Amino acid sequence: MSFICRFAPSPTGPLHIGGVRTALFNWLLAKKNKGKYFLRIEDTDKERSKEEFKKQIISSLEWLGIQHDDKEYIQSKNISKHIKIAEELIKNGFAYRCYCTEEEINEQKENCKKRGIPYVYNRKWRDAKDLNIPKNLQPVIRFKSKISGNTIIKDLVQGERNISNSTIEDFIILRKDKSPTYQLSATVDDHEMKITHVIRGDDHMINSFKQKQIYEAMGWKVPNFAHIPLIHSEKGKKLSKRDNAATLEDYMKIGIISDALRNYLLRLGWSYKDKEIFSKQESIDLFDLTGVGKSPSKLDISRIYSINETYIKTLDEKELFDHFKEYISKYKKKLEKSKEAQVFKSISFLKNKAKTLEDIWENSQYIINDKIDISEENKRLIDDLSKKIIIDFINECEKMKTFNREELESLIKSLINKHKTNFKGIGQPIRVGLTGSKFGPGIFDLILSLEKSDVIQRLKKII
RNA sequence: GGUCCCAUCGUCUAUCGGUUAGGACACAUGGUUUUCAUCCAUGAAAGAGGGGUUCGAUUCCCCUUGGGACCGCCA
């Protein structure tokens, strides 16, 4: 059995986190089964589709490492084919022209509302042999949906789904302006692309019943469907673009690593035993639609941070630094070469207290900025004794050729003895002097991460 | 309102009729540590309710309750 999957976003906004997961699942299933994964840009909404969003979607997926096969398909390029199919459906009695005006439809809707009954298009033109065709009205084309019986879809995630055909109205497949609607375009393109597995959000379930009828009317093979549960916001509603942290960009800009986000999304609605961390290859090997749950899952930002932290802690440091450089050049600022080397040298402890790349950026500010701001409160921590100690420390440092850990350790030890203080008594003023903060890296890491001249210069400012 | 769907710790989930209901995140406490962290240990925390079926139900069925999705000439 072959596996040809696709992700089909519309370029009407930035890539949504739910869309990312849909793409991931499609990609995973295709890769696992040595099949194909295509990207199709559904840009038939001329009003809202934007070239910039198309570009953004493609680069976002690339950032995540979800690479599509072939070049991306642009749906609008296939419109003439869609129109041809609409006409073929009419010819074969599966569709018809409807001359109802929008006013007429709205009136019907109003009426239904008043009477408290659900609106369904009244199929006025379905078998309208006797009606006079208005001369100056452009018709829409509606699909002749089945009136009786039931349609069953064996959904790979949801199981068997059964719906009464009477609940599906004669939906529009070609607009008044002769442009195809989603139901038509998606079906025709999925068929043309020989898609075998349609994995999409649960909000498309009803569409599958409609589209199945088109497949059958055309005598085409119906693909497998898998409707994955939606991702909900903290409020328990379908995640919308207005929610915080709904788009991929929201995660990129706070310094989430792509592998971490991919891992989080993988485990949202899917699981494999007690396993939490999956390499890309593991996720391909282990992924399976049968492991996908049926109920929607809430987005949990603390979990994303946690997984990201795991990646930051365990990633090869060179690789981590590459992520960091990419991140800051995009969202912060590019570092000069010398600073870059200093930060890289210190990444092993800077990453220790970081959950995100942004945290590493924050933690490395004392290296990046030559000017250190010390708050009044912290200045008060440096009392006369501290100043004496620091003067001694500076003098000893100046005697050293270069810094090394052993010498620094014995120096600090001797200063503790000499001034009858403890480690904190000497460590804290040095830390404040070098970073402006009470908190930070270990004293020796801290001193060694800066140039000797820089250490002396900074400390001289506080005595 | 109509149609369809879902239901295990706060969150993500494991369990495929017999378990002290497991793990992870978050939370709390303790330990390691020169600070903040890290790290380690420990703890608290769940089968929505009611009926069946069964020797036995979290697991199968029904009802109730709660939640969600869809109901566009958007996709």
mmCIF file of C-alpha atoms in Angstrom, chain A residues 145-441:
data_model
loop_
_atom_site.group_PDB
_atom_site.id
_atom_site.type_symbol
_atom_site.label_atom_id
_atom_site.label_comp_id
_atom_site.label_asym_id
_atom_site.label_seq_id
_atom_site.Cartn_x
_atom_site.Cartn_y
_atom_site.Cartn_z
ATOM 1 C CA SER A 145 -26.243 15.869 -2.363
ATOM 2 C CA LYS A 146 -27.938 12.594 -1.566
ATOM 3 C CA ILE A 147 -31.321 13.035 0.041
ATOM 4 C CA SER A 148 -31.866 9.640 1.569
ATOM 5 C CA GLY A 149 -29.700 7.058 3.209
ATOM 6 C CA ASN A 150 -26.571 7.405 5.239
ATOM 7 C CA THR A 151 -22.942 7.976 4.500
ATOM 8 C CA ILE A 152 -20.318 6.140 6.496
ATOM 9 C CA ILE A 153 -16.686 7.083 6.762
ATOM 10 C CA LYS A 154 -14.204 4.741 8.328
ATOM 11 C CA ASP A 155 -11.993 7.347 9.844
ATOM 12 C CA LEU A 156 -8.523 6.180 10.778
ATOM 13 C CA VAL A 157 -8.602 8.140 14.021
ATOM 14 C CA GLN A 158 -12.271 8.668 14.826
ATOM 15 C CA GLY A 159 -13.429 5.211 13.876
ATOM 16 C CA GLU A 160 -16.641 4.603 11.972
ATOM 17 C CA ARG A 161 -18.601 7.806 11.476
ATOM 18 C CA ASN A 162 -22.152 7.698 10.247
ATOM 19 C CA ILE A 163 -24.275 10.617 9.144
ATOM 20 C CA SER A 164 -27.726 10.906 7.631
ATOM 21 C CA ASN A 165 -27.448 12.296 4.107
ATOM 22 C CA SER A 166 -30.468 14.494 4.679
ATOM 23 C CA THR A 167 -28.384 16.696 6.957
ATOM 24 C CA ILE A 168 -26.054 17.644 4.130
ATOM 25 C CA GLU A 169 -27.385 20.414 1.938
ATOM 26 C CA ASP A 170 -26.737 20.913 -1.743
ATOM 27 C CA PHE A 171 -23.483 22.730 -1.230
ATOM 28 C CA ILE A 172 -22.018 25.181 -3.692
ATOM 29 C CA ILE A 173 -19.079 23.960 -5.737
ATOM 30 C CA LEU A 174 -18.774 26.862 -8.166
ATOM 31 C CA ARG A 175 -19.421 30.470 -7.228
ATOM 32 C CA LYS A 176 -21.352 33.036 -9.177
ATOM 33 C CA ASP A 177 -18.037 34.390 -10.476
ATOM 34 C CA LYS A 178 -17.250 30.859 -11.716
ATOM 35 C CA SER A 179 -14.524 30.281 -9.151
ATOM 36 C CA PRO A 180 -14.479 26.891 -7.452
ATOM 37 C CA THR A 181 -15.108 26.541 -3.734
ATOM 38 C CA TYR A 182 -13.042 24.580 -1.270
ATOM 39 C CA GLN A 183 -15.130 21.414 -1.458
ATOM 40 C CA LEU A 184 -14.558 21.099 -5.183
ATOM 41 C CA SER A 185 -10.950 22.257 -5.387
ATOM 42 C CA ALA A 186 -9.733 20.156 -2.499
ATOM 43 C CA THR A 187 -11.427 17.048 -3.820
ATOM 44 C CA VAL A 188 -10.200 17.452 -7.375
ATOM 45 C CA ASP A 189 -6.661 18.245 -6.281
ATOM 46 C CA ASP A 190 -6.501 15.388 -3.799
ATOM 47 C CA HIS A 191 -7.577 13.092 -6.582
ATOM 48 C CA GLU A 192 -5.144 14.519 -9.112
ATOM 49 C CA MET A 193 -2.303 14.317 -6.616
ATOM 50 C CA LYS A 194 -3.295 10.717 -5.895
ATOM 51 C CA ILE A 195 -3.540 11.433 -2.187
ATOM 52 C CA THR A 196 -4.138 8.211 -0.281
ATOM 53 C CA HIS A 197 -4.427 9.603 3.248
ATOM 54 C CA VAL A 198 -6.087 12.851 4.126
ATOM 55 C CA ILE A 199 -5.050 13.833 7.638
ATOM 56 C CA ARG A 200 -6.600 17.063 8.805
ATOM 57 C CA GLY A 201 -8.239 18.706 11.795
ATOM 58 C CA ASP A 202 -11.460 17.368 13.211
ATOM 59 C CA ASP A 203 -13.202 20.547 12.127
ATOM 60 C CA HIS A 204 -13.146 19.091 8.601
ATOM 61 C CA MET A 205 -15.168 15.996 9.489
ATOM 62 C CA ILE A 206 -18.390 17.208 7.838
ATOM 63 C CA ASN A 207 -16.444 18.195 4.728
ATOM 64 C CA SER A 208 -15.336 14.629 4.300
ATOM 65 C CA PHE A 209 -18.942 13.511 3.967
ATOM 66 C CA LYS A 210 -19.477 16.110 1.279
ATOM 67 C CA GLN A 211 -16.262 15.335 -0.514
ATOM 68 C CA LYS A 212 -16.873 11.623 -0.408
ATOM 69 C CA GLN A 213 -19.996 12.216 -2.452
ATOM 70 C CA ILE A 214 -18.001 14.093 -5.070
ATOM 71 C CA TYR A 215 -15.494 11.262 -5.301
ATOM 72 C CA GLU A 216 -18.275 8.769 -5.756
ATOM 73 C CA ALA A 217 -20.079 10.880 -8.326
ATOM 74 C CA MET A 218 -16.884 11.082 -10.366
ATOM 75 C CA GLY A 219 -16.179 7.407 -9.900
ATOM 76 C CA TRP A 220 -12.909 8.193 -8.162
ATOM 77 C CA LYS A 221 -11.266 6.186 -5.432
ATOM 78 C CA VAL A 222 -12.051 7.689 -2.042
ATOM 79 C CA PRO A 223 -8.932 8.318 0.035
ATOM 80 C CA ASN A 224 -8.523 7.311 3.661
ATOM 81 C CA PHE A 225 -9.506 10.010 6.081
ATOM 82 C CA ALA A 226 -8.029 10.717 9.475
ATOM 83 C CA HIS A 227 -9.430 13.576 11.495
ATOM 84 C CA ILE A 228 -7.198 14.500 14.360
ATOM 85 C CA PRO A 229 -8.624 16.248 17.394
ATOM 86 C CA LEU A 230 -8.155 19.969 17.605
ATOM 87 C CA ILE A 231 -5.779 21.802 19.858
ATOM 88 C CA HIS A 232 -7.595 23.862 22.423
ATOM 89 C CA SER A 233 -6.555 27.032 24.181
ATOM 90 C CA GLU A 234 -6.386 27.192 27.978
ATOM 91 C CA LYS A 235 -10.006 28.232 27.803
ATOM 92 C CA GLY A 236 -10.896 24.939 26.191
ATOM 93 C CA LYS A 237 -11.930 26.376 22.845
ATOM 94 C CA LYS A 238 -10.546 25.751 19.401
ATOM 95 C CA LEU A 239 -7.288 27.658 19.198
ATOM 96 C CA SER A 240 -7.745 30.749 17.093
ATOM 97 C CA LYS A 241 -5.273 33.184 15.676
ATOM 98 C CA ARG A 242 -6.297 35.691 18.263
ATOM 99 C CA ASP A 243 -5.129 33.491 21.135
ATOM 100 C CA ASN A 244 -1.672 34.149 22.502
ATOM 101 C CA ALA A 245 0.927 31.718 21.351
ATOM 102 C CA ALA A 246 -1.247 30.415 18.550
ATOM 103 C CA THR A 247 1.141 30.914 15.680
ATOM 104 C CA LEU A 248 4.486 29.326 15.088
ATOM 105 C CA GLU A 249 6.099 32.741 15.089
ATOM 106 C CA ASP A 250 5.014 33.221 18.712
ATOM 107 C CA TYR A 251 7.227 30.310 19.683
ATOM 108 C CA MET A 252 10.120 31.206 17.462
ATOM 109 C CA LYS A 253 10.425 34.655 18.921
ATOM 110 C CA ILE A 254 10.717 33.468 22.529
ATOM 111 C CA GLY A 255 13.516 31.112 21.578
ATOM 112 C CA ILE A 256 11.889 27.713 21.317
ATOM 113 C CA ILE A 257 14.039 25.256 19.406
ATOM 114 C CA SER A 258 12.334 23.646 16.433
ATOM 115 C CA ASP A 259 13.056 20.095 17.577
ATOM 116 C CA ALA A 260 11.534 20.848 20.969
ATOM 117 C CA LEU A 261 8.375 22.247 19.441
ATOM 118 C CA ARG A 262 8.143 19.315 17.081
ATOM 119 C CA ASN A 263 8.547 16.968 20.025
ATOM 120 C CA TYR A 264 5.878 18.765 22.020
ATOM 121 C CA LEU A 265 3.412 18.713 19.171
ATOM 122 C CA LEU A 266 4.114 15.058 18.542
ATOM 123 C CA ARG A 267 3.167 14.173 22.109
ATOM 124 C CA LEU A 268 0.056 16.346 22.031
ATOM 125 C CA GLY A 269 -2.657 13.873 21.198
ATOM 126 C CA TRP A 270 -0.290 11.026 20.507
ATOM 127 C CA SER A 271 1.838 8.859 22.729
ATOM 128 C CA TYR A 272 4.095 5.864 22.666
ATOM 129 C CA LYS A 273 4.289 4.062 26.001
ATOM 130 C CA ASP A 274 5.954 6.326 28.566
ATOM 131 C CA LYS A 275 8.342 7.864 26.106
ATOM 132 C CA GLU A 276 8.570 11.647 26.222
ATOM 133 C CA ILE A 277 11.539 12.668 24.093
ATOM 134 C CA PHE A 278 11.698 11.554 20.482
ATOM 135 C CA SER A 279 14.431 12.243 18.002
ATOM 136 C CA LYS A 280 13.227 12.965 14.518
ATOM 137 C CA GLN A 281 14.107 9.470 13.384
ATOM 138 C CA GLU A 282 12.440 7.882 16.415
ATOM 139 C CA SER A 283 9.275 9.801 15.742
ATOM 140 C CA ILE A 284 9.246 8.545 12.164
ATOM 141 C CA ASP A 285 9.818 4.961 13.253
ATOM 142 C CA LEU A 286 7.328 4.979 16.093
ATOM 143 C CA PHE A 287 4.519 7.192 14.827
ATOM 144 C CA ASP A 288 1.239 5.572 14.071
ATOM 145 C CA LEU A 289 -2.286 6.868 13.573
ATOM 146 C CA THR A 290 -3.611 4.260 15.976
ATOM 147 C CA GLY A 291 -1.779 6.057 18.770
ATOM 148 C CA VAL A 292 -3.686 9.268 18.159
ATOM 149 C CA GLY A 293 -6.375 9.961 20.750
ATOM 150 C CA LYS A 294 -9.882 11.160 20.038
ATOM 151 C CA SER A 295 -10.270 14.011 22.449
ATOM 152 C CA PRO A 296 -8.917 17.510 22.005
ATOM 153 C CA SER A 297 -5.904 18.547 24.010
ATOM 154 C CA LYS A 298 -5.086 21.799 25.691
ATOM 155 C CA LEU A 299 -1.976 23.705 24.902
ATOM 156 C CA ASP A 300 0.346 23.762 27.906
ATOM 157 C CA ILE A 301 3.057 26.360 27.597
ATOM 158 C CA SER A 302 4.961 25.161 30.665
ATOM 159 C CA ARG A 303 5.358 21.799 28.981
ATOM 160 C CA ILE A 304 6.793 23.476 25.907
ATOM 161 C CA TYR A 305 9.291 25.313 28.083
ATOM 162 C CA SER A 306 10.198 22.117 29.824
ATOM 163 C CA ILE A 307 10.841 20.168 26.642
ATOM 164 C CA ASN A 308 12.766 23.101 25.252
ATOM 165 C CA GLU A 309 14.866 23.123 28.400
ATOM 166 C CA THR A 310 15.595 19.443 27.937
ATOM 167 C CA TYR A 311 16.821 20.125 24.423
ATOM 168 C CA ILE A 312 18.922 23.052 25.570
ATOM 169 C CA LYS A 313 20.544 20.917 28.248
ATOM 170 C CA THR A 314 21.209 17.880 26.094
ATOM 171 C CA LEU A 315 21.944 19.287 22.651
ATOM 172 C CA ASP A 316 25.514 19.262 21.457
ATOM 173 C CA GLU A 317 26.915 22.651 22.448
ATOM 174 C CA LYS A 318 28.041 23.566 18.979
ATOM 175 C CA GLU A 319 24.597 22.808 17.661
ATOM 176 C CA LEU A 320 22.959 24.715 20.495
ATOM 177 C CA PHE A 321 25.142 27.685 19.756
ATOM 178 C CA ASP A 322 24.170 27.580 16.097
ATOM 179 C CA HIS A 323 20.504 27.713 17.129
ATOM 180 C CA PHE A 324 21.356 30.581 19.430
ATOM 181 C CA LYS A 325 23.147 32.555 16.737
ATOM 182 C CA GLU A 326 20.301 32.047 14.321
ATOM 183 C CA TYR A 327 17.829 33.123 16.975
ATOM 184 C CA ILE A 328 19.567 36.305 18.080
ATOM 185 C CA SER A 329 20.367 37.458 14.590
ATOM 186 C CA LYS A 330 16.671 37.198 13.797
ATOM 187 C CA TYR A 331 15.104 38.529 16.989
ATOM 188 C CA LYS A 332 17.817 40.300 18.967
ATOM 189 C CA LYS A 333 21.050 41.490 17.416
ATOM 190 C CA LYS A 334 23.997 39.959 15.723
ATOM 191 C CA LEU A 335 27.124 39.686 17.866
ATOM 192 C CA GLU A 336 30.577 40.825 16.925
ATOM 193 C CA LYS A 337 33.043 37.989 16.504
ATOM 194 C CA SER A 338 34.935 38.481 19.766
ATOM 195 C CA LYS A 339 31.757 38.524 21.846
ATOM 196 C CA GLU A 340 30.508 35.532 19.948
ATOM 197 C CA ALA A 341 33.578 33.555 20.938
ATOM 198 C CA GLN A 342 33.192 34.585 24.563
ATOM 199 C CA VAL A 343 29.573 33.527 24.681
ATOM 200 C CA PHE A 344 30.350 30.233 23.017
ATOM 201 C CA LYS A 345 33.107 29.561 25.533
ATOM 202 C CA SER A 346 30.575 30.075 28.311
ATOM 203 C CA ILE A 347 27.596 28.312 26.797
ATOM 204 C CA SER A 348 28.127 25.266 29.013
ATOM 205 C CA PHE A 349 27.003 27.189 32.081
ATOM 206 C CA LEU A 350 24.895 29.896 30.468
ATOM 207 C CA LYS A 351 22.556 27.187 29.244
ATOM 208 C CA ASN A 352 22.259 25.775 32.726
ATOM 209 C CA LYS A 353 19.661 28.235 33.822
ATOM 210 C CA ALA A 354 17.916 28.659 30.512
ATOM 211 C CA LYS A 355 14.611 27.315 29.339
ATOM 212 C CA THR A 356 14.731 29.203 26.068
ATOM 213 C CA LEU A 357 17.244 30.718 23.690
ATOM 214 C CA GLU A 358 15.981 34.055 24.899
ATOM 215 C CA ASP A 359 17.080 33.079 28.424
ATOM 216 C CA ILE A 360 20.582 32.349 27.128
ATOM 217 C CA TRP A 361 20.514 35.781 25.549
ATOM 218 C CA GLU A 362 19.511 37.327 28.867
ATOM 219 C CA ASN A 363 22.079 35.301 30.766
ATOM 220 C CA SER A 364 24.858 36.407 28.468
ATOM 221 C CA GLN A 365 24.095 40.120 28.686
ATOM 222 C CA TYR A 366 26.922 40.669 31.129
ATOM 223 C CA ILE A 367 29.325 39.429 28.460
ATOM 224 C CA ILE A 368 27.701 41.227 25.575
ATOM 225 C CA ASN A 369 27.264 44.609 27.249
ATOM 226 C CA ASP A 370 30.445 46.263 28.383
ATOM 227 C CA LYS A 371 28.581 48.706 30.559
ATOM 228 C CA ILE A 372 27.178 47.187 33.727
ATOM 229 C CA ASP A 373 24.249 48.761 35.519
ATOM 230 C CA ILE A 374 24.131 48.190 39.228
ATOM 231 C CA SER A 375 20.955 49.004 41.080
ATOM 232 C CA GLU A 376 21.070 51.102 44.249
ATOM 233 C CA GLU A 377 19.969 48.093 46.207
ATOM 234 C CA ASN A 378 22.809 45.980 44.891
ATOM 235 C CA LYS A 379 25.303 48.788 45.398
ATOM 236 C CA ARG A 380 24.445 48.700 49.077
ATOM 237 C CA LEU A 381 25.661 45.112 49.200
ATOM 238 C CA ILE A 382 29.177 46.343 48.603
ATOM 239 C CA ASP A 383 30.272 47.544 52.033
ATOM 240 C CA ASP A 384 33.694 48.721 53.206
ATOM 241 C CA LEU A 385 34.915 45.205 53.869
ATOM 242 C CA SER A 386 33.838 44.136 50.398
ATOM 243 C CA LYS A 387 35.755 47.022 48.913
ATOM 244 C CA LYS A 388 38.909 46.068 50.822
ATOM 245 C CA ILE A 389 38.588 42.505 49.617
ATOM 246 C CA ILE A 390 38.073 43.586 46.050
ATOM 247 C CA ILE A 391 41.085 45.878 46.167
ATOM 248 C CA ASP A 392 43.183 42.915 47.297
ATOM 249 C CA PHE A 393 41.604 40.775 44.636
ATOM 250 C CA ILE A 394 42.370 43.271 41.903
ATOM 251 C CA ASN A 395 45.971 43.610 43.033
ATOM 252 C CA GLU A 396 46.479 39.859 42.970
ATOM 253 C CA CYS A 397 44.804 39.553 39.609
ATOM 254 C CA GLU A 398 47.095 42.105 38.100
ATOM 255 C CA LYS A 399 50.036 39.926 39.089
ATOM 256 C CA MET A 400 48.625 36.982 37.162
ATOM 257 C CA LYS A 401 49.570 36.513 33.534
ATOM 258 C CA THR A 402 46.274 34.972 32.590
ATOM 259 C CA PHE A 403 43.392 33.604 34.567
ATOM 260 C CA ASN A 404 43.177 29.969 35.440
ATOM 261 C CA ARG A 405 40.786 28.215 37.742
ATOM 262 C CA GLU A 406 43.333 26.762 40.181
ATOM 263 C CA GLU A 407 45.033 30.041 40.885
ATOM 264 C CA LEU A 408 41.750 31.846 41.272
ATOM 265 C CA GLU A 409 40.502 29.217 43.679
ATOM 266 C CA SER A 410 43.539 29.494 45.919
ATOM 267 C CA LEU A 411 43.410 33.275 45.715
ATOM 268 C CA ILE A 412 39.794 33.377 46.867
ATOM 269 C CA LYS A 413 40.595 30.893 49.613
ATOM 270 C CA SER A 414 43.440 33.018 50.935
ATOM 271 C CA LEU A 415 41.295 36.154 50.800
ATOM 272 C CA ILE A 416 38.597 34.405 52.808
ATOM 273 C CA ASN A 417 41.208 33.599 55.464
ATOM 274 C CA LYS A 418 42.797 37.002 55.436
ATOM 275 C CA HIS A 419 39.537 38.915 55.797
ATOM 276 C CA LYS A 420 37.869 36.365 58.061
ATOM 277 C CA THR A 421 34.831 36.116 55.824
ATOM 278 C CA ASN A 422 33.089 33.312 53.971
ATOM 279 C CA PHE A 423 32.706 32.520 50.311
ATOM 280 C CA LYS A 424 29.563 34.550 50.017
ATOM 281 C CA GLY A 425 31.316 37.565 51.529
ATOM 282 C CA ILE A 426 33.673 37.660 48.624
ATOM 283 C CA GLY A 427 31.616 36.023 45.904
ATOM 284 C CA GLN A 428 28.660 38.322 46.113
ATOM 285 C CA PRO A 429 30.488 41.627 45.684
ATOM 286 C CA ILE A 430 32.469 40.217 42.796
ATOM 287 C CA ARG A 431 29.321 38.948 41.139
ATOM 288 C CA VAL A 432 27.581 42.278 41.575
ATOM 289 C CA GLY A 433 30.609 44.094 40.243
ATOM 290 C CA LEU A 434 30.916 41.914 37.171
ATOM 291 C CA THR A 435 27.263 41.418 36.285
ATOM 292 C CA GLY A 436 25.281 44.001 38.212
ATOM 293 C CA SER A 437 23.214 41.189 39.664
ATOM 294 C CA LYS A 438 23.148 39.069 42.796
ATOM 295 C CA PHE A 439 22.329 36.066 40.697
ATOM 296 C CA GLY A 440 24.364 34.508 37.979
ATOM 297 C CA PRO A 441 26.933 31.939 37.061
#
